[in-house]
Amino acid sequence: MTKKKLKIAIDSPAAAGAGTVAKALSKYFNLLYLDTGKIYRYIAYLKKNSPEKYNLNFLKKKIKVLKLKELEKKNLSNDEIGTLASKIAKDKKIRKLVHNFQINCAYRFPRKFNGCCLDGRDITYKIIPDANFKFFITASLRVRTLRRYRELRKLGKKTTLLNVRKSIKNRDYRDFNRRISPLKRTKDSILINTSNLTKSACFLKLKNIIEKETKY
Ligand code: C5P
C-alpha cells in the first residue's frame, strides 16, 4: 500500500487526555496538530481583554491573521477562559468563523506534514467527517477533575478540587446539550476510556490501532 495522507479526528469532553495523546500522535506520525479548543479560548480571551472592540468584524480580522504558532504561545489554560469559551462556542456565527480556520488546517496543511490531527468537540462529524481514524476519548469525572486540578496547580493557578469539578461538570453540560455542534460520540468513532491509562499507555493504544489498520 502506498503512503497516503493521514487524517485523525478526536472528540472528547474537557480534561479527558485528548490533547496529550493528539500531540504525541502528531509528533510520531509527523502530522499538523490543532487543538481546536484553543481557538474558542482565544476568542474568549479577546472578549475578556478587549470588550470595547469585541464584535464579529473584530473577530473576523483577528482569526484571518491568526497563526498556529501564535496560538500556541498564548496562555489560555485557565478555567475562567475555558468556561467563557464554552459559552461563546454556542454562537452559530462564531462557530462558522472557527470552522473555516479548522478546515484550512485539516485540508490545506503544509506539504511537509504526513497529515493532520485535530481534537475538539465536533471534529469527527463536522470538521473532518472523512477522517481515516476517529476517536472519542473520555474518562471519569473524578479522573478528569484530578488531572485538570494538577495541571492548573502546576501552572501556578490557585483553585480547589471542588471548583474544578464544578467547572468541568458545567462545561460538559453545555457541550453535550447545545443545539449547534454538540459533543457526541459518532457511530464510527472508536471509544477510548483513559481513566486507567497512563499517558504512554494511551498513546501506544491509539498508535497501535492506527498502525494495525494501515501503513502510514
Ligand atoms: O478543549 P477545550 O477545553 O480547550 O475547549 C474549550 C471550549 O471550547 C469547550 O468547552 C467547548 O465548549 C469549546 N469547543 C467547541 N468545539 C471544539 C473545541 C472546543 O465547542 N471543536
Short mmCIF file of C-alpha atoms and ligand atoms in Angstrom, two decimals:
data_model
loop_
_atom_site.label_atom_id
_atom_site.label_comp_id
_atom_site.label_asym_id
_atom_site.label_seq_id
_atom_site.Cartn_x
_atom_site.Cartn_y
_atom_site.Cartn_z
CA MET A 1 0.00 0.00 0.00
CA THR A 2 1.34 3.43 -0.85
CA LYS A 3 1.74 6.09 1.78
CA LYS A 4 -1.26 8.40 1.91
CA LYS A 5 -2.16 11.41 3.98
CA LEU A 6 -3.39 10.55 7.43
CA LYS A 7 -6.28 12.46 8.97
CA ILE A 8 -7.11 11.87 12.62
CA ALA A 9 -10.22 13.34 14.24
CA ILE A 10 -10.66 13.30 18.01
CA ASP A 11 -13.61 14.46 20.09
CA SER A 12 -13.66 14.47 23.85
CA PRO A 13 -15.04 16.19 26.94
CA ALA A 14 -12.73 18.50 28.93
CA ALA A 15 -9.59 17.06 30.54
CA ALA A 16 -10.02 13.52 29.20
CA GLY A 17 -6.45 13.40 27.85
CA ALA A 18 -7.27 14.03 24.19
CA GLY A 19 -4.81 16.90 23.78
CA THR A 20 -1.91 14.95 25.25
CA VAL A 21 -2.43 11.91 23.06
CA ALA A 22 -3.18 14.03 19.97
CA LYS A 23 0.11 15.89 20.40
CA ALA A 24 2.06 12.65 20.85
CA LEU A 25 0.44 11.06 17.78
CA SER A 26 1.10 14.18 15.72
CA LYS A 27 4.76 14.10 16.65
CA TYR A 28 5.09 10.39 15.97
CA PHE A 29 3.33 10.43 12.58
CA ASN A 30 4.52 13.95 11.66
CA LEU A 31 1.05 15.48 11.46
CA LEU A 32 -0.09 19.07 11.72
CA TYR A 33 -1.74 19.31 15.12
CA LEU A 34 -4.58 21.65 16.02
CA ASP A 35 -6.13 21.92 19.45
CA THR A 36 -9.39 23.46 18.25
CA GLY A 37 -10.47 24.40 21.78
CA LYS A 38 -7.65 26.92 21.77
CA ILE A 39 -9.39 28.96 19.09
CA TYR A 40 -12.55 29.22 21.19
CA ARG A 41 -10.35 30.05 24.18
CA TYR A 42 -8.59 32.74 22.14
CA ILE A 43 -11.95 34.30 21.29
CA ALA A 44 -12.90 34.16 24.98
CA TYR A 45 -9.61 35.86 25.80
CA LEU A 46 -10.36 38.63 23.28
CA LYS A 47 -13.83 39.11 24.73
CA LYS A 48 -12.41 39.37 28.24
CA ASN A 49 -9.49 41.63 27.38
CA SER A 50 -10.89 43.84 24.63
CA PRO A 51 -14.59 44.14 25.48
CA GLU A 52 -14.85 47.55 23.80
CA LYS A 53 -13.62 46.20 20.43
CA TYR A 54 -15.30 42.81 20.64
CA ASN A 55 -17.72 42.18 17.76
CA LEU A 56 -17.94 39.83 14.78
CA ASN A 57 -15.87 42.05 12.45
CA PHE A 58 -13.12 42.41 15.02
CA LEU A 59 -13.06 38.62 15.43
CA LYS A 60 -13.04 38.05 11.66
CA LYS A 61 -9.92 40.21 11.35
CA LYS A 62 -8.22 38.51 14.29
CA ILE A 63 -8.93 34.98 13.03
CA LYS A 64 -7.87 35.90 9.50
CA VAL A 65 -4.34 36.73 10.63
CA LEU A 66 -4.15 34.12 13.37
CA LYS A 67 -1.09 31.87 13.13
CA LEU A 68 -0.85 28.47 14.81
CA LYS A 69 2.46 29.35 16.40
CA GLU A 70 0.96 32.50 17.90
CA LEU A 71 -1.93 30.46 19.32
CA GLU A 72 0.47 28.02 20.96
CA LYS A 73 2.30 30.86 22.72
CA LYS A 74 -0.81 32.29 24.36
CA ASN A 75 -1.61 31.25 27.89
CA LEU A 76 -5.26 30.35 27.61
CA SER A 77 -5.42 27.44 30.01
CA ASN A 78 -7.27 28.91 32.98
CA ASP A 79 -10.74 27.73 33.91
CA GLU A 80 -12.39 31.12 33.59
CA ILE A 81 -11.35 31.29 29.93
CA GLY A 82 -12.49 27.66 29.43
CA THR A 83 -15.92 28.44 30.82
CA LEU A 84 -16.26 31.61 28.74
CA ALA A 85 -15.10 29.66 25.67
CA SER A 86 -17.84 27.06 26.16
CA LYS A 87 -20.46 29.84 26.36
CA ILE A 88 -19.11 31.55 23.25
CA ALA A 89 -18.98 28.22 21.40
CA LYS A 90 -22.79 28.12 21.29
CA ASP A 91 -22.84 31.05 18.88
CA LYS A 92 -23.53 29.98 15.29
CA LYS A 93 -21.64 32.90 13.71
CA ILE A 94 -18.57 32.33 15.84
CA ARG A 95 -18.60 28.60 15.06
CA LYS A 96 -18.67 29.47 11.35
CA LEU A 97 -15.59 31.65 11.75
CA VAL A 98 -13.72 28.97 13.64
CA HIS A 99 -14.97 26.31 11.20
CA ASN A 100 -13.14 27.91 8.27
CA PHE A 101 -9.90 28.15 10.20
CA GLN A 102 -10.13 24.47 11.14
CA ILE A 103 -10.94 23.34 7.59
CA ASN A 104 -7.82 25.11 6.39
CA CYS A 105 -5.68 23.25 8.90
CA ALA A 106 -7.35 19.90 8.19
CA TYR A 107 -7.32 20.00 4.39
CA ARG A 108 -4.67 22.53 3.41
CA PHE A 109 -1.78 21.71 5.72
CA PRO A 110 1.82 22.30 4.51
CA ARG A 111 3.30 19.51 2.37
CA LYS A 112 6.00 18.74 4.91
CA PHE A 113 3.34 17.03 7.06
CA ASN A 114 2.07 13.47 6.55
CA GLY A 115 -1.41 14.57 7.51
CA CYS A 116 -3.29 16.29 10.31
CA CYS A 117 -4.71 15.61 13.74
CA LEU A 118 -7.42 17.81 15.22
CA ASP A 119 -9.11 17.48 18.58
CA GLY A 120 -12.22 19.22 19.86
CA ARG A 121 -15.96 18.62 20.21
CA ASP A 122 -17.28 18.37 16.65
CA ILE A 123 -14.24 17.21 14.72
CA THR A 124 -15.40 13.67 13.91
CA TYR A 125 -18.66 14.68 12.28
CA LYS A 126 -18.38 18.33 11.28
CA ILE A 127 -14.77 19.25 10.58
CA ILE A 128 -13.20 16.01 9.27
CA PRO A 129 -16.09 13.65 8.54
CA ASP A 130 -13.82 11.72 6.15
CA ALA A 131 -11.02 11.22 8.70
CA ASN A 132 -9.10 7.94 8.44
CA PHE A 133 -9.38 7.50 12.19
CA LYS A 134 -11.97 8.85 14.57
CA PHE A 135 -11.66 8.59 18.31
CA PHE A 136 -13.95 9.56 21.15
CA ILE A 137 -11.74 9.95 24.19
CA THR A 138 -13.24 10.08 27.63
CA ALA A 139 -12.51 9.46 31.33
CA SER A 140 -14.49 9.50 34.56
CA LEU A 141 -15.39 12.87 36.06
CA ARG A 142 -13.22 12.05 39.10
CA VAL A 143 -10.13 11.38 37.00
CA ARG A 144 -10.72 14.41 34.77
CA THR A 145 -11.12 16.65 37.81
CA LEU A 146 -7.88 15.42 39.34
CA ARG A 147 -5.98 15.80 36.10
CA ARG A 148 -7.19 19.33 35.45
CA TYR A 149 -6.62 20.30 39.08
CA ARG A 150 -2.99 19.11 38.94
CA GLU A 151 -2.48 20.81 35.58
CA LEU A 152 -3.76 24.13 36.91
CA ARG A 153 -1.70 23.86 40.10
CA LYS A 154 1.39 23.16 38.05
CA LEU A 155 0.74 26.37 36.16
CA GLY A 156 0.61 28.19 39.49
CA LYS A 157 -3.16 28.78 39.37
CA LYS A 158 -4.95 28.81 42.73
CA THR A 159 -8.06 26.63 42.75
CA THR A 160 -9.81 23.82 44.63
CA LEU A 161 -10.85 20.32 43.56
CA LEU A 162 -14.47 21.29 44.13
CA ASN A 163 -14.23 24.33 41.87
CA VAL A 164 -12.52 22.36 39.12
CA ARG A 165 -15.16 19.59 39.35
CA LYS A 166 -17.98 22.12 39.16
CA SER A 167 -16.44 23.88 36.19
CA ILE A 168 -15.90 20.60 34.27
CA LYS A 169 -19.46 19.44 35.04
CA ASN A 170 -20.95 22.72 33.82
CA ARG A 171 -18.83 22.66 30.71
CA ASP A 172 -19.85 19.04 30.00
CA TYR A 173 -23.48 20.02 30.32
CA ARG A 174 -23.13 22.92 27.89
CA ASP A 175 -21.00 20.98 25.39
CA PHE A 176 -23.18 17.85 25.29
CA ASN A 177 -26.51 19.66 25.26
CA ARG A 178 -26.10 22.66 22.99
CA ARG A 179 -28.16 22.77 19.83
CA ILE A 180 -25.33 23.57 17.42
CA SER A 181 -22.48 21.07 17.05
CA PRO A 182 -22.86 19.33 20.40
CA LEU A 183 -20.23 16.96 21.69
CA LYS A 184 -21.23 13.39 20.82
CA ARG A 185 -19.71 10.06 20.03
CA THR A 186 -20.39 9.17 16.42
CA LYS A 187 -21.07 5.54 15.46
CA ASP A 188 -17.81 5.37 13.53
CA SER A 189 -15.64 6.70 16.40
CA ILE A 190 -13.53 4.35 18.48
CA LEU A 191 -14.25 4.80 22.17
CA ILE A 192 -11.18 5.17 24.38
CA ASN A 193 -11.59 5.47 28.13
CA THR A 194 -8.38 6.86 29.61
CA SER A 195 -9.43 6.66 33.29
CA ASN A 196 -6.97 3.85 33.98
CA LEU A 197 -4.42 4.59 31.30
CA THR A 198 -1.11 6.37 31.68
CA LYS A 199 -0.16 8.90 29.01
CA SER A 200 2.17 6.45 27.30
CA ALA A 201 -0.31 3.55 27.51
CA CYS A 202 -2.92 5.74 25.88
CA PHE A 203 -0.52 6.82 23.14
CA LEU A 204 0.50 3.21 22.42
CA LYS A 205 -3.12 2.11 22.25
CA LEU A 206 -4.02 4.66 19.59
CA LYS A 207 -0.73 4.29 17.72
CA ASN A 208 -1.26 0.52 17.52
CA ILE A 209 -4.81 0.92 16.25
CA ILE A 210 -3.57 3.24 13.50
CA GLU A 211 -0.55 1.14 12.54
CA LYS A 212 -2.51 -2.11 12.58
CA GLU A 213 -5.13 -0.90 10.17
CA THR A 214 -2.99 0.96 7.67
CA LYS A 215 0.54 1.54 6.63
CA TYR A 216 1.36 5.14 7.47
O1 C5P B 1 -10.88 21.77 24.56
P1 C5P B 1 -11.02 22.98 25.44
O2 C5P B 1 -11.37 22.64 26.84
O3 C5P B 1 -9.85 23.88 25.35
O4 C5P B 1 -12.26 23.78 24.79
C1 C5P B 1 -12.82 24.92 25.40
C2 C5P B 1 -14.28 25.01 24.98
O5 C5P B 1 -14.36 25.30 23.59
C3 C5P B 1 -15.09 23.72 25.16
O6 C5P B 1 -15.65 23.57 26.44
C4 C5P B 1 -16.13 23.82 24.08
O7 C5P B 1 -17.29 24.49 24.53
C5 C5P B 1 -15.49 24.66 23.01
N1 C5P B 1 -15.10 23.86 21.85
C6 C5P B 1 -16.06 23.58 20.91
N2 C5P B 1 -15.73 22.90 19.77
C7 C5P B 1 -14.48 22.47 19.57
C8 C5P B 1 -13.48 22.72 20.54
C9 C5P B 1 -13.83 23.41 21.70
O8 C5P B 1 -17.22 23.95 21.06
N3 C5P B 1 -14.18 21.83 18.43
#
